[in-house]
Short mmCIF file of C-alpha atoms and ligand atoms in Angstrom, two decimals:
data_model
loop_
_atom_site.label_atom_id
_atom_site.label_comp_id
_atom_site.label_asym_id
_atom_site.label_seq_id
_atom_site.Cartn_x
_atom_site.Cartn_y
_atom_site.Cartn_z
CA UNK A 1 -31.28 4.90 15.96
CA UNK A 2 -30.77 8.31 17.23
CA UNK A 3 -33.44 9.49 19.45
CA UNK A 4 -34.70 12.85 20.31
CA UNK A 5 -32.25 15.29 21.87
CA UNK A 6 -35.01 15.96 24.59
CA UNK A 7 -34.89 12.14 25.65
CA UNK A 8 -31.81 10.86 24.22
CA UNK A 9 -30.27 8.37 26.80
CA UNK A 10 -27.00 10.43 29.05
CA UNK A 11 -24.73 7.16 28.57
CA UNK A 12 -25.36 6.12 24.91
CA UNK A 13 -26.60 9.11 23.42
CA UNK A 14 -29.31 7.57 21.95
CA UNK A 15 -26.99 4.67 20.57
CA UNK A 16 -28.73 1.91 22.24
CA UNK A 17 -25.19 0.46 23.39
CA UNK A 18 -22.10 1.82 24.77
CA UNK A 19 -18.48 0.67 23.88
CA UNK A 20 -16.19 -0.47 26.89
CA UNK A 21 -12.46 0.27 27.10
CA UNK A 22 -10.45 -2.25 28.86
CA UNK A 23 -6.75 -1.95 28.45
CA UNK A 24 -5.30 -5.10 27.14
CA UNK A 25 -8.21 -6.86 26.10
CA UNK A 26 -10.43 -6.47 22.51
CA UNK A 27 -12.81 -3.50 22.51
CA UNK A 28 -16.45 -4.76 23.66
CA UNK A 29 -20.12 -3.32 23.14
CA UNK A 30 -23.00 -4.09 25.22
CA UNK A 31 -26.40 -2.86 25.17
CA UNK A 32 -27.12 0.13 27.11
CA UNK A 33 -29.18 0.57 30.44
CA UNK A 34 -31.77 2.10 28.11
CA UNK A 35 -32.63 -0.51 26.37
CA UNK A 36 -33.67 -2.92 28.86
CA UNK A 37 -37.55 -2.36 27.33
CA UNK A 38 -37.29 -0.70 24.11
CA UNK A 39 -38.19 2.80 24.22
CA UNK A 40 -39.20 3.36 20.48
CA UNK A 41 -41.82 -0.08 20.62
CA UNK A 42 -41.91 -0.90 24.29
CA UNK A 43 -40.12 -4.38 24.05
CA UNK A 44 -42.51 -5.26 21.06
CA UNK A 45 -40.18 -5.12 18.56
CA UNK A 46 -42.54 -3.69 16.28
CA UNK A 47 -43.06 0.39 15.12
CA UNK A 48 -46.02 1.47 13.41
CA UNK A 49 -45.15 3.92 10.75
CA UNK A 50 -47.21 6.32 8.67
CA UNK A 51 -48.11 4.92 5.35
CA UNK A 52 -50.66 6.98 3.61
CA UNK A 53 -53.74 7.21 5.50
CA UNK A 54 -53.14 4.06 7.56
CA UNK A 55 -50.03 2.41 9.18
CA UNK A 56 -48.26 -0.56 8.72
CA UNK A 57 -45.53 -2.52 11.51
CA UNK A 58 -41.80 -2.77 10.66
CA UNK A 59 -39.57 -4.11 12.68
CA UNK A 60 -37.74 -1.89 15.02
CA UNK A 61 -34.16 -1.36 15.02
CA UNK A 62 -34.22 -2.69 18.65
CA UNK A 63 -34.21 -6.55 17.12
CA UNK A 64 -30.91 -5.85 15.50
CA UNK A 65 -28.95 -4.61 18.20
CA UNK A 66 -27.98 -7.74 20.47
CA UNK A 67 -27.20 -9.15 16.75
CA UNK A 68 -24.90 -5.84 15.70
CA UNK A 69 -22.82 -5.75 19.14
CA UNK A 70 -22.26 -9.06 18.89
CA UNK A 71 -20.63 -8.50 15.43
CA UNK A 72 -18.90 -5.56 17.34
CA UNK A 73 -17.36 -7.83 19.75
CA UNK A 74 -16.12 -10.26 16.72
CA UNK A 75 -13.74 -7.27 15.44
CA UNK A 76 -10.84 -7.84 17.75
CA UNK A 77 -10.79 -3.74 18.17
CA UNK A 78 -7.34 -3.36 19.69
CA UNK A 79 -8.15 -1.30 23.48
CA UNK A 80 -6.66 1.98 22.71
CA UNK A 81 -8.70 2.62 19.87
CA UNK A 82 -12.03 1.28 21.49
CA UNK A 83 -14.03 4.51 20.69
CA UNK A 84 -12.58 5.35 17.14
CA UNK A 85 -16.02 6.16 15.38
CA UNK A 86 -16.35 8.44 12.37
CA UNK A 87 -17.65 10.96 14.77
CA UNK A 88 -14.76 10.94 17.07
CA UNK A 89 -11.88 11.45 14.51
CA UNK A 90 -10.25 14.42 14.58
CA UNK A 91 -9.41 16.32 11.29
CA UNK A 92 -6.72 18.37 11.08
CA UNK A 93 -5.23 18.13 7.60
CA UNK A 94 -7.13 18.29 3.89
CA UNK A 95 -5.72 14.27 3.76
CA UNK A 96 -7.99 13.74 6.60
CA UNK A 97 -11.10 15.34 4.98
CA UNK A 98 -10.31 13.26 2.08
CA UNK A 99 -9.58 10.07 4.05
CA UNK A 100 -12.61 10.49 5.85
CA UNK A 101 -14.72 10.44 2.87
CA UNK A 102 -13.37 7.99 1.27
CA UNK A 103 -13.77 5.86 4.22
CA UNK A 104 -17.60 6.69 4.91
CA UNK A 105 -18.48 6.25 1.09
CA UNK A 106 -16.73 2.67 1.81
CA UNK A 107 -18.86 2.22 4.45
CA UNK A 108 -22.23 3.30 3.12
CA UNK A 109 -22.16 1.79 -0.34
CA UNK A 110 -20.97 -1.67 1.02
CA UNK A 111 -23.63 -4.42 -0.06
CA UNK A 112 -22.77 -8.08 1.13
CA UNK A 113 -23.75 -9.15 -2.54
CA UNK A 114 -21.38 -7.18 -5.09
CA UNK A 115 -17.60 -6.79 -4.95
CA UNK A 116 -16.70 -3.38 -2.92
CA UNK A 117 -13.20 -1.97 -3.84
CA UNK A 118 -11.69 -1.45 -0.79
CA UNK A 119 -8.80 1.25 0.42
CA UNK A 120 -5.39 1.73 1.31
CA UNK A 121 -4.42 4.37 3.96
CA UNK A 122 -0.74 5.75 4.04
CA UNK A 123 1.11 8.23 6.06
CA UNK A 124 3.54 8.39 9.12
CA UNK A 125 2.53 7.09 12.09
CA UNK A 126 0.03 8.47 14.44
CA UNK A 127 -1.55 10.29 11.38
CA UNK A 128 -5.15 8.70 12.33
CA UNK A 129 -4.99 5.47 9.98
CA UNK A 130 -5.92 2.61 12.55
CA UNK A 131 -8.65 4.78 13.72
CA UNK A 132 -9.96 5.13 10.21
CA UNK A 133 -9.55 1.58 10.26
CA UNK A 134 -11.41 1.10 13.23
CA UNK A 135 -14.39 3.63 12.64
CA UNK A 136 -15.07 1.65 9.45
CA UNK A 137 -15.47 -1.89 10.64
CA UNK A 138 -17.49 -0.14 13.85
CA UNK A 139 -20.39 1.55 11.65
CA UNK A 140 -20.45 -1.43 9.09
CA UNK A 141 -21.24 -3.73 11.96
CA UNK A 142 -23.19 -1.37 14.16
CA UNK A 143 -25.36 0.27 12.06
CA UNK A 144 -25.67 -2.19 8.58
CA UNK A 145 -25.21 -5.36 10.79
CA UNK A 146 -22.05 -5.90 8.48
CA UNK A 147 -19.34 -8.98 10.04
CA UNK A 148 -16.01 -7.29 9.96
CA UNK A 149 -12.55 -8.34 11.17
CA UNK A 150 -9.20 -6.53 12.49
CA UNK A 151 -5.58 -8.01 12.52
CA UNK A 152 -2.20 -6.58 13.07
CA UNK A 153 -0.17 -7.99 9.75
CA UNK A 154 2.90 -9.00 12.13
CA UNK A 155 0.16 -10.54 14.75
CA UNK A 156 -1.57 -12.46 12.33
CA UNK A 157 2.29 -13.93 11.25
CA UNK A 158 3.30 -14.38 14.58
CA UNK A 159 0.15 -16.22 15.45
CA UNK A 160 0.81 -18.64 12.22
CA UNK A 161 4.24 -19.17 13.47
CA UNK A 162 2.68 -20.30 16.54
CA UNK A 163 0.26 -22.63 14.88
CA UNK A 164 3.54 -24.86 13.62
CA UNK A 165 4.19 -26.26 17.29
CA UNK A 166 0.48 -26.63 18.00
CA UNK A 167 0.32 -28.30 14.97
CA UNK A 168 -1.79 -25.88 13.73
CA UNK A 169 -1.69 -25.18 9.80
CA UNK A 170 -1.69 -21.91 8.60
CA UNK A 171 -4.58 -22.40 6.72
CA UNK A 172 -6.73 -23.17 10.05
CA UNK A 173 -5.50 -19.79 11.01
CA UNK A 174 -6.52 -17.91 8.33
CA UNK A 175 -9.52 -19.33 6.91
CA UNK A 176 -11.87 -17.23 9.24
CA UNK A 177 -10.10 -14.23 7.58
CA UNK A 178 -10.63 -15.65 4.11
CA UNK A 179 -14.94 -15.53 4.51
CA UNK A 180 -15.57 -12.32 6.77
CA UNK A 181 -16.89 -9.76 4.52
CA UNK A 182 -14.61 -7.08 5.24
CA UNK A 183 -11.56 -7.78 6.35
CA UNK A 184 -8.62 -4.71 7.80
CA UNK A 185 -5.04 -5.21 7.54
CA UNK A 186 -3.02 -2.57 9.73
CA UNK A 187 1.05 -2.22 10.04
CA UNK A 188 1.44 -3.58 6.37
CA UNK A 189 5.14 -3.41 5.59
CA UNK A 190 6.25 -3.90 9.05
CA UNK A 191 7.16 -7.65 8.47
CA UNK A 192 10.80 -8.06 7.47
CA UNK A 193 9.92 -8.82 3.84
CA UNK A 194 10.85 -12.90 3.43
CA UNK A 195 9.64 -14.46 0.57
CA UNK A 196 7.07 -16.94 3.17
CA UNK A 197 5.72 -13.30 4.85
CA UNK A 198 4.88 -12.55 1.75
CA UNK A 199 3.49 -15.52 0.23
CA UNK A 200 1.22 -16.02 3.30
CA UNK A 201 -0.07 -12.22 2.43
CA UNK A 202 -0.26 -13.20 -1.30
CA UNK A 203 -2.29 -16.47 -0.28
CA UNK A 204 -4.92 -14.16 1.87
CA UNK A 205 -5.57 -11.18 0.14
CA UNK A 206 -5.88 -13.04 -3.77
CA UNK A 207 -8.16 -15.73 -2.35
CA UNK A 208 -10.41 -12.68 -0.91
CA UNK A 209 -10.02 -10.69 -4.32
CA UNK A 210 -11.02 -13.43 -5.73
CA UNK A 211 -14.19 -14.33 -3.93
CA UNK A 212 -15.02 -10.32 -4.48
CA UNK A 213 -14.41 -9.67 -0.92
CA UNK A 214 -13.30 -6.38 0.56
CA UNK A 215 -9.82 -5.91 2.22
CA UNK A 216 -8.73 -2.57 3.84
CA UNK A 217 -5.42 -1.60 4.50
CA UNK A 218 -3.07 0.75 6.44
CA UNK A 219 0.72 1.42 6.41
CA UNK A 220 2.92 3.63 7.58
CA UNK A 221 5.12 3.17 3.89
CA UNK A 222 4.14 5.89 1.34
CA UNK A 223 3.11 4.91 -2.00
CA UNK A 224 5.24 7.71 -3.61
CA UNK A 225 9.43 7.49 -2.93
CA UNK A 226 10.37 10.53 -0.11
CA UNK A 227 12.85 12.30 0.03
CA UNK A 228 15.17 11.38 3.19
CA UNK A 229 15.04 14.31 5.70
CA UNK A 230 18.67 15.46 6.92
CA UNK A 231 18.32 14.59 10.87
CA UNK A 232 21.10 15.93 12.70
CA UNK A 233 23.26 13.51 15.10
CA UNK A 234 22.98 11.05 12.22
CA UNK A 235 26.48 9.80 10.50
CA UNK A 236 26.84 10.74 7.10
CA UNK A 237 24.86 8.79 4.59
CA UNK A 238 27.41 5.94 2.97
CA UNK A 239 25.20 3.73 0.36
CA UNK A 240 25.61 0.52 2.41
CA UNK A 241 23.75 1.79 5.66
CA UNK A 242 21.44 4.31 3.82
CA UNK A 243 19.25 0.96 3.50
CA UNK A 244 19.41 0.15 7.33
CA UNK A 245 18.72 3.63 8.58
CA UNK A 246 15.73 4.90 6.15
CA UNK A 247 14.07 1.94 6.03
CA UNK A 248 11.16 3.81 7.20
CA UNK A 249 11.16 6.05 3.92
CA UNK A 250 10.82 2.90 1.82
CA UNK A 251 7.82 2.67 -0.58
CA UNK A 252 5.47 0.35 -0.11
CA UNK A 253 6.16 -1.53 -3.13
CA UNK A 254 10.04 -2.34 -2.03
CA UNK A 255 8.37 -3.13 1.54
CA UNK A 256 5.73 -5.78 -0.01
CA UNK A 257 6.97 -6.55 -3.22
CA UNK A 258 5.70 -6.00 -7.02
CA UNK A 259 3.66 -9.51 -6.79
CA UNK A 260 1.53 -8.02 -3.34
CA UNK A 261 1.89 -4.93 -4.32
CA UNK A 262 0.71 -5.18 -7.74
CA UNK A 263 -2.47 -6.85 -6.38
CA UNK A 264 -2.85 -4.03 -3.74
CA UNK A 265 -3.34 -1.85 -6.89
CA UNK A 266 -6.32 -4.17 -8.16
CA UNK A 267 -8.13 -4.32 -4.70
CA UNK A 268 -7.83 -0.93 -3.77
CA UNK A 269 -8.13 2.74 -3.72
CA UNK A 270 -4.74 4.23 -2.33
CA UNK A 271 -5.31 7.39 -0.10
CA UNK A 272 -2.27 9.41 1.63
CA UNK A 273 -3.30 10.07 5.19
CA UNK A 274 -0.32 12.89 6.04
CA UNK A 275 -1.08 15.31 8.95
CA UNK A 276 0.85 18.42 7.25
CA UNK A 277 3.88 17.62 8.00
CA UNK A 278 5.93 20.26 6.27
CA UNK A 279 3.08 22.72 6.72
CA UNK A 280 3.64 22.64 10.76
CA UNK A 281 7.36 22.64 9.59
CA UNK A 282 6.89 25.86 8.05
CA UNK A 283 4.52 27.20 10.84
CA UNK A 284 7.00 26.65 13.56
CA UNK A 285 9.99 27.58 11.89
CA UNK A 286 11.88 24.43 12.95
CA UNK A 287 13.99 21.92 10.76
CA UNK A 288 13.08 19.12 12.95
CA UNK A 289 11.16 16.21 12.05
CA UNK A 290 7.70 16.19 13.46
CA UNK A 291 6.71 12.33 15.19
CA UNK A 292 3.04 12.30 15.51
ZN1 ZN B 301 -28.66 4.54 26.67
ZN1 ZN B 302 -37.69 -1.55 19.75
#
């Protein structure tokens, strides 16, 4: 919907709608000042276009928009990553290029009518994974009108555990997550691992595998085993509290279990999103362990 760079609108670019940040509260679109009369059809809602020697109408994108920020608005975009877009994330690593890709091609071949294979995204924290998250759901429902949905894994628990004294049943809770097209899980692994964390994880994902519906993911476990890094300060490894103080260099199947884990496999494309860890290691000539 990108207009000429001679008369693109200052505040949406040529967008059509602009993306409020409110801290606290779910990201929100709303149509831009611009588009109070259509500029492309003048309100019509109608273009003519070229075909041949005549012209013929099609609808303009204009009808779509109040349609696609509303889908926007369904997301539940956590504030601090409002403006994550495709455009806006920053690359800094060849896991990133990669990530990236494999993220847009998501994007751009989804169709609402054939099973998608979705992704995984793994790497330490603050490597760019929720915004890659984020970006995806954004463009699906901005520009392919595409009804998307974000949760926090330990949210989504915590708001089932909820549901008991409100005599809510789990299955109230998550059967708007069981239809939405495309549905993003972030913070996998971060649960503490009980057998009814991950049955309730089990239950959601297989029923949307199932009805050939696409489930991203991102974690901060790797998919590969790591090495533990020697940190100094720390006491001497013993085998007992090894457990306790690398749990976060667990793999991802120990985190979830072979049964989820297993079924991640069939669902999903597994992509390492590391920021070059041991290349900034190298760079800077320090031992320490880098927490981006
Ligand atoms: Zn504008
Ligand atoms: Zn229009």
């Amino acid at each position: 919907m990108a207009d000429t760079p001679q008369t693109a609108c200052p505040e949406c670019v040529g967008a059509g709608y602009v993306v409020d940040q409110v801290l606290g509260a779910p990201a929100r679109a709303r149509r831009c000042a611009c588009q109070a009369t259509c500029p492309r059809c003048g309100g019509s809602g109608y273009l003519l276009v070229p075909a041949g020697s005549s012209a013929v109408a099609q609808p303009c994108a204009c009808r779509y928009l109040d349609e696609r920020i509303g889908l926007f608005n369904q997301i539940g975009i956590p504030a601090a990553v409002a403006r994550a877009s495709f455009e806006t994330f920053k690359i800094w690593s060849p896991d990133h290029t990669r990530a990236r890709s494999v993220a847009e091609e998501f994007a751009r071949k989804f169709r609402k009518d054939a099973p998608t294979r979705g992704f995984l995204l793994y790497g330490t924290p603050g490597a760019g994974k929720t915004h890659l998250l984020v970006a995806t759901l954004r463009w699906l429902a901005l520009e392919k009108g595409v009804a998307g949905r974000y949760v926090e894994f330990m949210l989504l628990l915590s708001e089932i555990k909820a549901g008991f004294d409100q005599n809510r049943s789990p299955m109230e809770i998550l059967r708007p997550l069981l239809a939405v097209p495309v549905l993003a899980i972030d913070e996998l692994g971060k649960e503490r691992g009980t057998e009814w964390e991950r049955s309730m994880l089990d239950e959601l994902i297989s029923r949307r595998f199932n009805s050939g519906l696409a489930t991203l993911f991102a974690t901060n476990y790797f998919v590969e085993a790591r090495p533990v890094p020697e940190r100094p300060g720390r006491a001497v490894n013993t085998k007992s509290s090894a457990f306790q103080a690398d749990a976060e260099f667990m793999t991802l199947a120990q985190r979830v279990g072979d049964r989820v884990y297993s079924r991640l496999n069939e669902m999903c494309t597994f992509v390492r999103v590391d920021p070059g860890i041991d290349a900034r290691k190298d760079r800077q000539g320090s031992g320490s362990f880098w927490n981006g």
